[in-house]
Amino acid sequence: MAAMDATDAARILEESLERGLAGIRSAGSLDELEAAQVAALGRKAPFSGVQRSLGSLPEEARREVGRRVNGVREALRSAVEERRVVLQEAEGRRLLESDRVDVTLRGRRPRAGSLHPLTLVERQVCEIFVRMGYRVVTGDEVETDWYNFTALNIPPDHPARTEKDTIYLDVPGPGDLLLRTETSAMQIHTMEGQEPPVHIVAPGRVYRKETPDPTHLPVFHQVEGLAVDEGITFADLKGTLLAFAKAMFGEDQRVRMTPDYFPFVEPGAQLAVSCFICRGRGCRTCKGTGWIELLGCGMVHPNVLENVGYDAERYTGFAFGMGVERVALLRYGVPDMRMFYEGDVRFLEQFERVG
Ligand code: PHE
């Protein structure tokens, strides 16, 4: 801009001021303001051209134009600052607005998890017996042949012992190690550790070589019960299980016992409860019989008492064992046991405590 004279310079400065102010004042955001500032005062702005060519003006004009350059720069800068304050306030208000809390809104409930249906049923079963004075005991899932079979009066040639039914561990140890096939093993542990009276329930996981289907799983849960004292009779067993059935399934429950065989009890029985789906009239769940088989039970076999060093002449007792999956399946009307293990949240979150 070598050829610029004082008139040109004055014109450019006035235009720069006018356009610059217009740009600055119309900036709608801090970013736009930044751009307007660069356009008005930046290195490429006409204003800066004038500034740079001041040196080529004659002395008199240079002072004159120089003063105007300073005036325009000041005017533009103060316009930028003014606008910045306005925009910052607006931005602040916007942030405040977006941060505003409506204290009259209803609270949002955090998404809570739910207890697994098997946990619910297991706890409820145990609670019912705890209220009757029973103690909850738990034990290891890895057992020896003694606890799982021999001490329970299960003969050496019993089919349950075979590889077909029992999962044996391939590790060196004191005799065969296996995954317990029934919580009845806890009867032995408990009685070995204390004198009568015994009143325990033992919840826990058990293992059997089963192919999973709607009513069988290779890993499932049982709750074992054991009561040993002087003078315990079969009537005590029946009364206890009736009380349990009423607490678990409702006051109008009835129970029925039919003979069954387990090596560790004599006599042994199967306990059925009146079908709580059809109330005994007969439906698909009870296969038209009005009864649902719930658990195995019986009077503790004298051999078992003797195996743990109890005096079988003095003490008697009863035991029972039930499948938690089976109780849960019946109680909640679940069609397939495998659903308890699939971990589908849509299934799992439907359960609440029963009873
Ligand atoms: N342990 C037996 C089972 O797994 C159930 C049972 C327990 C039967 C105690 C009688 C007494 O089938």
Short mmCIF file of C-alpha atoms and ligand atoms in Angstrom, two decimals:
data_model
loop_
_atom_site.label_atom_id
_atom_site.label_comp_id
_atom_site.label_asym_id
_atom_site.label_seq_id
_atom_site.Cartn_x
_atom_site.Cartn_y
_atom_site.Cartn_z
CA MET A 1 0.00 0.00 0.00
CA ALA A 2 2.84 2.20 -0.92
CA ALA A 3 0.64 4.59 -2.93
CA MET A 4 -1.67 5.33 -0.04
CA ASP A 5 -2.16 8.95 0.84
CA ALA A 6 -3.69 10.49 3.92
CA THR A 7 -7.16 10.64 2.35
CA ASP A 8 -7.11 6.99 1.40
CA ALA A 9 -5.89 6.14 4.87
CA ALA A 10 -8.63 8.15 6.53
CA ARG A 11 -11.27 6.50 4.36
CA ILE A 12 -10.00 3.03 5.03
CA LEU A 13 -9.88 3.73 8.75
CA GLU A 14 -13.46 4.99 8.80
CA GLU A 15 -14.63 1.96 6.81
CA SER A 16 -12.65 -0.34 9.08
CA LEU A 17 -14.25 1.21 12.11
CA GLU A 18 -17.75 1.01 10.71
CA ARG A 19 -17.48 -2.55 9.39
CA GLY A 20 -15.51 -3.72 12.39
CA LEU A 21 -18.08 -2.38 14.85
CA ALA A 22 -20.91 -3.93 12.86
CA GLY A 23 -19.16 -7.32 12.84
CA ILE A 24 -18.30 -7.16 16.52
CA ARG A 25 -21.73 -6.08 17.66
CA SER A 26 -23.51 -8.70 15.63
CA ALA A 27 -21.30 -11.55 16.93
CA GLY A 28 -23.70 -14.12 18.41
CA SER A 29 -21.15 -16.20 20.27
CA LEU A 30 -17.67 -15.93 21.69
CA ASP A 31 -16.36 -17.82 18.66
CA GLU A 32 -18.04 -15.38 16.28
CA LEU A 33 -16.63 -12.50 18.32
CA GLU A 34 -13.15 -13.94 17.97
CA ALA A 35 -13.63 -14.12 14.20
CA ALA A 36 -14.98 -10.56 14.04
CA GLN A 37 -11.99 -9.34 16.04
CA VAL A 38 -9.56 -11.02 13.66
CA ALA A 39 -11.44 -9.60 10.65
CA ALA A 40 -11.31 -6.06 12.09
CA LEU A 41 -7.91 -5.96 13.74
CA GLY A 42 -5.99 -9.00 12.50
CA ARG A 43 -2.88 -9.00 10.36
CA LYS A 44 -4.85 -9.22 7.13
CA ALA A 45 -7.39 -6.51 8.03
CA PRO A 46 -7.36 -3.25 5.98
CA PHE A 47 -6.83 -1.49 9.30
CA SER A 48 -3.49 -3.25 9.75
CA GLY A 49 -2.52 -2.28 6.20
CA VAL A 50 -2.94 1.37 7.13
CA GLN A 51 -0.93 0.84 10.27
CA ARG A 52 1.90 -0.76 8.33
CA SER A 53 2.05 2.00 5.70
CA LEU A 54 2.08 4.88 8.20
CA GLY A 55 5.83 5.20 7.68
CA SER A 56 5.39 6.15 4.04
CA LEU A 57 3.22 9.19 4.84
CA PRO A 58 4.64 12.65 5.17
CA GLU A 59 5.45 13.76 8.70
CA GLU A 60 2.35 15.90 9.22
CA ALA A 61 -0.12 13.34 7.79
CA ARG A 62 1.59 10.50 9.64
CA ARG A 63 0.88 12.10 12.99
CA GLU A 64 -2.69 12.85 12.00
CA VAL A 65 -3.40 9.38 10.62
CA GLY A 66 -1.42 7.78 13.44
CA ARG A 67 -3.73 9.33 15.99
CA ARG A 68 -6.74 8.10 14.09
CA VAL A 69 -5.26 4.60 13.86
CA ASN A 70 -4.93 4.58 17.63
CA GLY A 71 -8.46 5.91 18.06
CA VAL A 72 -9.96 3.31 15.72
CA ARG A 73 -7.99 0.50 17.37
CA GLU A 74 -9.18 1.60 20.79
CA ALA A 75 -12.77 1.88 19.61
CA LEU A 76 -12.66 -1.59 18.08
CA ARG A 77 -10.98 -3.13 21.09
CA SER A 78 -13.40 -1.65 23.55
CA ALA A 79 -16.29 -2.77 21.33
CA VAL A 80 -14.83 -6.29 21.45
CA GLU A 81 -14.58 -6.17 25.25
CA GLU A 82 -18.08 -4.82 25.62
CA ARG A 83 -19.46 -7.51 23.38
CA ARG A 84 -17.42 -10.17 25.18
CA VAL A 85 -18.99 -9.23 28.50
CA VAL A 86 -22.48 -9.43 27.00
CA LEU A 87 -21.80 -12.80 25.38
CA GLN A 88 -20.19 -14.25 28.49
CA GLU A 89 -23.14 -13.27 30.58
CA ALA A 90 -25.48 -14.89 28.09
CA GLU A 91 -23.33 -18.02 28.07
CA GLY A 92 -23.35 -18.09 31.86
CA ARG A 93 -27.11 -17.80 31.95
CA ARG A 94 -27.40 -20.62 29.45
CA LEU A 95 -25.18 -22.85 31.57
CA LEU A 96 -27.08 -21.98 34.71
CA GLU A 97 -30.32 -22.72 32.95
CA SER A 98 -29.11 -26.09 31.76
CA ASP A 99 -27.86 -26.85 35.26
CA ARG A 100 -31.07 -25.89 36.91
CA VAL A 101 -32.57 -28.51 39.17
CA ASP A 102 -36.30 -28.78 39.38
CA VAL A 103 -36.66 -29.75 43.00
CA THR A 104 -40.34 -30.49 42.48
CA LEU A 105 -39.58 -33.37 40.05
CA ARG A 106 -40.12 -36.90 41.34
CA GLY A 107 -36.92 -38.73 42.20
CA ARG A 108 -35.55 -41.31 39.83
CA ARG A 109 -35.22 -44.74 41.40
CA PRO A 110 -31.78 -46.26 40.84
CA ARG A 111 -31.95 -49.59 39.00
CA ALA A 112 -31.49 -52.16 41.69
CA GLY A 113 -30.47 -55.74 41.08
CA SER A 114 -32.58 -58.57 42.41
CA LEU A 115 -31.77 -61.74 44.25
CA HIS A 116 -31.56 -64.88 42.18
CA PRO A 117 -34.69 -67.02 42.54
CA LEU A 118 -32.58 -69.92 43.82
CA THR A 119 -31.07 -67.65 46.48
CA LEU A 120 -34.55 -66.51 47.46
CA VAL A 121 -35.87 -70.04 47.79
CA GLU A 122 -32.80 -71.38 49.59
CA ARG A 123 -32.90 -68.52 52.09
CA GLN A 124 -36.58 -68.93 52.67
CA VAL A 125 -36.29 -72.67 53.27
CA CYS A 126 -33.46 -72.10 55.75
CA GLU A 127 -35.31 -69.27 57.51
CA ILE A 128 -38.32 -71.46 58.10
CA PHE A 129 -36.18 -74.05 59.84
CA VAL A 130 -34.18 -71.45 61.72
CA ARG A 131 -37.46 -70.22 63.19
CA MET A 132 -38.04 -73.79 64.39
CA GLY A 133 -34.68 -73.76 66.15
CA TYR A 134 -32.43 -75.24 63.47
CA ARG A 135 -28.87 -74.05 62.79
CA VAL A 136 -27.57 -73.49 59.25
CA VAL A 137 -24.33 -75.28 58.39
CA THR A 138 -22.39 -75.40 55.14
CA GLY A 139 -19.57 -77.60 53.97
CA ASP A 140 -17.23 -78.40 51.12
CA GLU A 141 -18.34 -79.48 47.67
CA VAL A 142 -15.36 -81.82 47.40
CA GLU A 143 -15.91 -84.86 49.56
CA THR A 144 -14.37 -88.21 50.29
CA ASP A 145 -16.11 -91.50 49.72
CA TRP A 146 -16.62 -91.79 53.48
CA TYR A 147 -18.79 -88.70 53.88
CA ASN A 148 -20.69 -88.99 50.64
CA PHE A 149 -21.30 -92.76 50.66
CA THR A 150 -19.79 -95.11 53.21
CA ALA A 151 -20.79 -93.33 56.41
CA LEU A 152 -24.26 -92.85 54.91
CA ASN A 153 -24.69 -96.61 54.78
CA ILE A 154 -24.45 -96.68 50.99
CA PRO A 155 -23.05 -100.13 50.12
CA PRO A 156 -19.87 -100.50 48.03
CA ASP A 157 -21.79 -101.84 45.05
CA HIS A 158 -24.50 -99.15 45.06
CA PRO A 159 -25.07 -97.82 41.52
CA ALA A 160 -24.84 -94.19 42.67
CA ARG A 161 -21.15 -94.75 43.32
CA THR A 162 -20.33 -95.57 39.74
CA GLU A 163 -18.57 -93.23 37.34
CA LYS A 164 -21.85 -93.09 35.51
CA ASP A 165 -23.47 -91.03 38.28
CA THR A 166 -20.69 -89.54 40.39
CA ILE A 167 -17.99 -87.11 39.34
CA TYR A 168 -14.66 -88.33 40.76
CA LEU A 169 -11.70 -86.00 40.96
CA ASP A 170 -8.55 -87.15 39.27
CA VAL A 171 -6.20 -85.95 41.99
CA PRO A 172 -4.04 -87.83 44.47
CA GLY A 173 -5.56 -87.70 47.94
CA PRO A 174 -6.59 -89.71 50.94
CA GLY A 175 -8.80 -92.14 49.04
CA ASP A 176 -11.21 -91.14 46.33
CA LEU A 177 -12.14 -87.46 46.12
CA LEU A 178 -15.43 -86.64 44.48
CA LEU A 179 -17.91 -83.84 44.02
CA ARG A 180 -20.63 -84.46 46.58
CA THR A 181 -23.77 -85.91 45.05
CA GLU A 182 -26.00 -84.95 47.98
CA THR A 183 -25.89 -82.59 50.95
CA SER A 184 -26.52 -85.66 53.13
CA ALA A 185 -22.72 -85.66 53.48
CA MET A 186 -23.26 -82.76 55.91
CA GLN A 187 -25.15 -85.10 58.25
CA ILE A 188 -21.91 -86.94 58.88
CA HIS A 189 -19.72 -83.83 59.26
CA THR A 190 -22.18 -82.34 61.73
CA MET A 191 -22.61 -85.45 63.85
CA GLU A 192 -18.88 -86.14 63.90
CA GLY A 193 -18.38 -82.67 65.32
CA GLN A 194 -20.97 -82.63 68.10
CA GLU A 195 -23.09 -84.65 70.47
CA PRO A 196 -26.90 -84.70 70.26
CA PRO A 197 -29.20 -82.84 70.26
CA VAL A 198 -28.63 -81.92 66.60
CA HIS A 199 -30.92 -79.65 64.62
CA ILE A 200 -29.34 -78.45 61.39
CA VAL A 201 -30.17 -77.49 57.85
CA ALA A 202 -27.37 -77.63 55.27
CA PRO A 203 -27.86 -75.77 51.99
CA GLY A 204 -25.36 -76.30 49.20
CA ARG A 205 -24.41 -77.25 45.69
CA VAL A 206 -24.30 -80.86 44.56
CA TYR A 207 -23.10 -82.59 41.40
CA ARG A 208 -24.32 -85.53 39.38
CA LYS A 209 -23.57 -86.79 35.90
CA GLU A 210 -26.83 -85.73 34.36
CA THR A 211 -27.57 -84.43 30.89
CA PRO A 212 -29.37 -81.11 31.39
CA ASP A 213 -33.06 -81.19 30.54
CA PRO A 214 -36.10 -79.31 31.87
CA THR A 215 -36.02 -81.19 35.19
CA HIS A 216 -32.38 -82.29 35.53
CA LEU A 217 -29.10 -80.43 35.90
CA PRO A 218 -25.59 -81.74 36.50
CA VAL A 219 -25.09 -79.05 39.16
CA PHE A 220 -27.93 -78.14 41.45
CA HIS A 221 -28.72 -77.21 45.03
CA GLN A 222 -30.15 -79.08 47.96
CA VAL A 223 -31.11 -78.26 51.49
CA GLU A 224 -30.51 -81.09 53.90
CA GLY A 225 -32.17 -81.31 57.27
CA LEU A 226 -31.19 -83.39 60.27
CA ALA A 227 -32.60 -83.72 63.78
CA VAL A 228 -31.17 -86.18 66.30
CA ASP A 229 -32.09 -86.44 69.95
CA GLU A 230 -33.58 -88.83 72.45
CA GLY A 231 -37.11 -89.85 71.61
CA ILE A 232 -37.47 -88.38 68.12
CA THR A 233 -40.17 -90.23 66.18
CA PHE A 234 -41.59 -90.43 62.70
CA ALA A 235 -44.46 -88.24 63.93
CA ASP A 236 -41.92 -85.48 64.64
CA LEU A 237 -40.66 -85.81 61.08
CA LYS A 238 -44.13 -85.55 59.63
CA GLY A 239 -45.11 -82.65 61.87
CA THR A 240 -41.93 -80.75 61.06
CA LEU A 241 -42.37 -81.18 57.33
CA LEU A 242 -46.04 -80.22 57.53
CA ALA A 243 -45.07 -77.03 59.35
CA PHE A 244 -42.47 -76.39 56.67
CA ALA A 245 -44.94 -76.97 53.83
CA LYS A 246 -47.46 -74.57 55.38
CA ALA A 247 -44.82 -71.87 55.92
CA MET A 248 -43.46 -72.30 52.42
CA PHE A 249 -46.58 -72.84 50.34
CA GLY A 250 -49.50 -71.64 52.44
CA GLU A 251 -51.54 -72.54 55.48
CA ASP A 252 -53.95 -74.76 53.57
CA GLN A 253 -51.17 -77.15 52.54
CA ARG A 254 -51.51 -80.85 53.21
CA VAL A 255 -48.70 -83.37 53.03
CA ARG A 256 -48.62 -87.01 52.07
CA MET A 257 -45.90 -89.51 52.77
CA THR A 258 -45.29 -92.61 50.73
CA PRO A 259 -42.61 -95.23 51.35
CA ASP A 260 -39.33 -94.74 49.54
CA TYR A 261 -35.85 -96.13 49.88
CA PHE A 262 -32.62 -94.33 50.77
CA PRO A 263 -29.79 -96.37 52.35
CA PHE A 264 -29.26 -93.82 55.16
CA VAL A 265 -32.83 -93.82 56.47
CA GLU A 266 -35.17 -96.51 57.74
CA PRO A 267 -38.02 -96.20 57.19
CA GLY A 268 -37.61 -93.89 54.24
CA ALA A 269 -40.30 -91.83 52.60
CA GLN A 270 -41.13 -89.43 49.84
CA LEU A 271 -43.01 -86.33 50.92
CA ALA A 272 -45.57 -84.87 48.56
CA VAL A 273 -47.46 -81.63 49.09
CA SER A 274 -50.92 -80.92 47.75
CA CYS A 275 -50.54 -79.19 44.39
CA PHE A 276 -50.43 -75.46 45.00
CA ILE A 277 -51.21 -74.72 41.38
CA CYS A 278 -54.58 -76.50 41.20
CA ARG A 279 -55.10 -76.86 44.97
CA GLY A 280 -55.40 -80.61 44.62
CA ARG A 281 -57.89 -80.78 41.79
CA GLY A 282 -55.35 -82.11 39.31
CA CYS A 283 -53.40 -80.16 36.69
CA ARG A 284 -50.38 -80.42 34.39
CA THR A 285 -47.88 -79.56 37.14
CA CYS A 286 -49.08 -82.42 39.39
CA LYS A 287 -49.77 -84.64 36.39
CA GLY A 288 -53.40 -84.87 37.37
CA THR A 289 -52.69 -86.44 40.77
CA GLY A 290 -53.23 -83.37 42.96
CA TRP A 291 -49.88 -84.08 44.66
CA ILE A 292 -46.36 -82.87 44.03
CA GLU A 293 -43.38 -84.88 45.26
CA LEU A 294 -41.11 -82.55 47.09
CA LEU A 295 -38.38 -84.33 49.00
CA GLY A 296 -36.87 -87.50 50.36
CA CYS A 297 -36.86 -88.15 54.08
CA GLY A 298 -36.88 -90.77 56.77
CA MET A 299 -35.62 -91.86 60.19
CA VAL A 300 -31.83 -91.83 60.40
CA HIS A 301 -30.57 -95.39 59.93
CA PRO A 302 -28.95 -96.83 63.11
CA ASN A 303 -25.86 -97.69 61.06
CA VAL A 304 -25.39 -94.00 60.27
CA LEU A 305 -25.66 -93.05 63.94
CA GLU A 306 -23.13 -95.74 64.80
CA ASN A 307 -20.79 -94.63 62.00
CA VAL A 308 -20.40 -91.28 63.75
CA GLY A 309 -20.11 -92.82 67.21
CA TYR A 310 -23.61 -92.02 68.44
CA ASP A 311 -25.40 -94.52 70.68
CA ALA A 312 -28.14 -95.80 68.35
CA GLU A 313 -29.99 -97.35 71.29
CA ARG A 314 -30.33 -94.00 72.98
CA TYR A 315 -30.74 -91.59 70.08
CA THR A 316 -33.05 -91.46 67.11
CA GLY A 317 -33.42 -88.86 64.45
CA PHE A 318 -34.89 -87.88 61.14
CA ALA A 319 -33.39 -86.44 57.97
CA PHE A 320 -34.74 -84.91 54.83
CA GLY A 321 -33.28 -83.48 51.65
CA MET A 322 -34.88 -81.32 49.01
CA GLY A 323 -33.82 -79.89 45.67
CA VAL A 324 -33.84 -76.09 45.64
CA GLU A 325 -34.30 -75.91 41.86
CA ARG A 326 -37.25 -78.24 42.13
CA VAL A 327 -38.93 -76.17 44.85
CA ALA A 328 -38.26 -72.96 42.88
CA LEU A 329 -39.56 -74.48 39.66
CA LEU A 330 -42.78 -75.60 41.30
CA ARG A 331 -43.24 -72.51 43.39
CA TYR A 332 -42.77 -69.99 40.58
CA GLY A 333 -44.21 -72.11 37.77
CA VAL A 334 -40.95 -72.07 35.79
CA PRO A 335 -41.18 -74.53 32.89
CA ASP A 336 -37.48 -75.42 32.60
CA MET A 337 -34.78 -75.64 35.29
CA ARG A 338 -32.10 -74.57 32.85
CA MET A 339 -33.58 -71.08 32.90
CA PHE A 340 -32.16 -70.62 36.40
CA TYR A 341 -28.65 -70.87 34.93
CA GLU A 342 -28.96 -68.89 31.73
CA GLY A 343 -28.46 -65.54 33.45
CA ASP A 344 -31.11 -63.77 31.38
CA VAL A 345 -31.86 -60.59 33.31
CA ARG A 346 -35.37 -60.40 31.86
CA PHE A 347 -36.06 -63.74 33.54
CA LEU A 348 -34.15 -63.11 36.75
CA GLU A 349 -35.63 -59.71 37.60
CA GLN A 350 -39.15 -61.12 37.80
CA PHE A 351 -38.65 -62.85 41.10
CA GLU A 352 -39.61 -61.66 44.47
CA ARG A 353 -39.81 -63.52 47.69
CA VAL A 354 -42.66 -65.94 47.86
CA GLY A 355 -44.72 -66.69 50.93
N1 PHE B 1 -30.07 -87.31 49.77
C1 PHE B 1 -31.32 -87.67 49.17
C2 PHE B 1 -31.32 -87.29 47.71
O1 PHE B 1 -30.40 -86.63 47.28
C3 PHE B 1 -32.46 -86.99 49.84
C4 PHE B 1 -32.64 -87.46 51.28
C5 PHE B 1 -32.07 -86.77 52.30
C6 PHE B 1 -33.44 -88.58 51.56
C7 PHE B 1 -32.25 -87.21 53.62
C8 PHE B 1 -33.63 -88.98 52.85
C9 PHE B 1 -33.06 -88.31 53.88
O2 PHE B 1 -32.19 -87.67 46.96
#
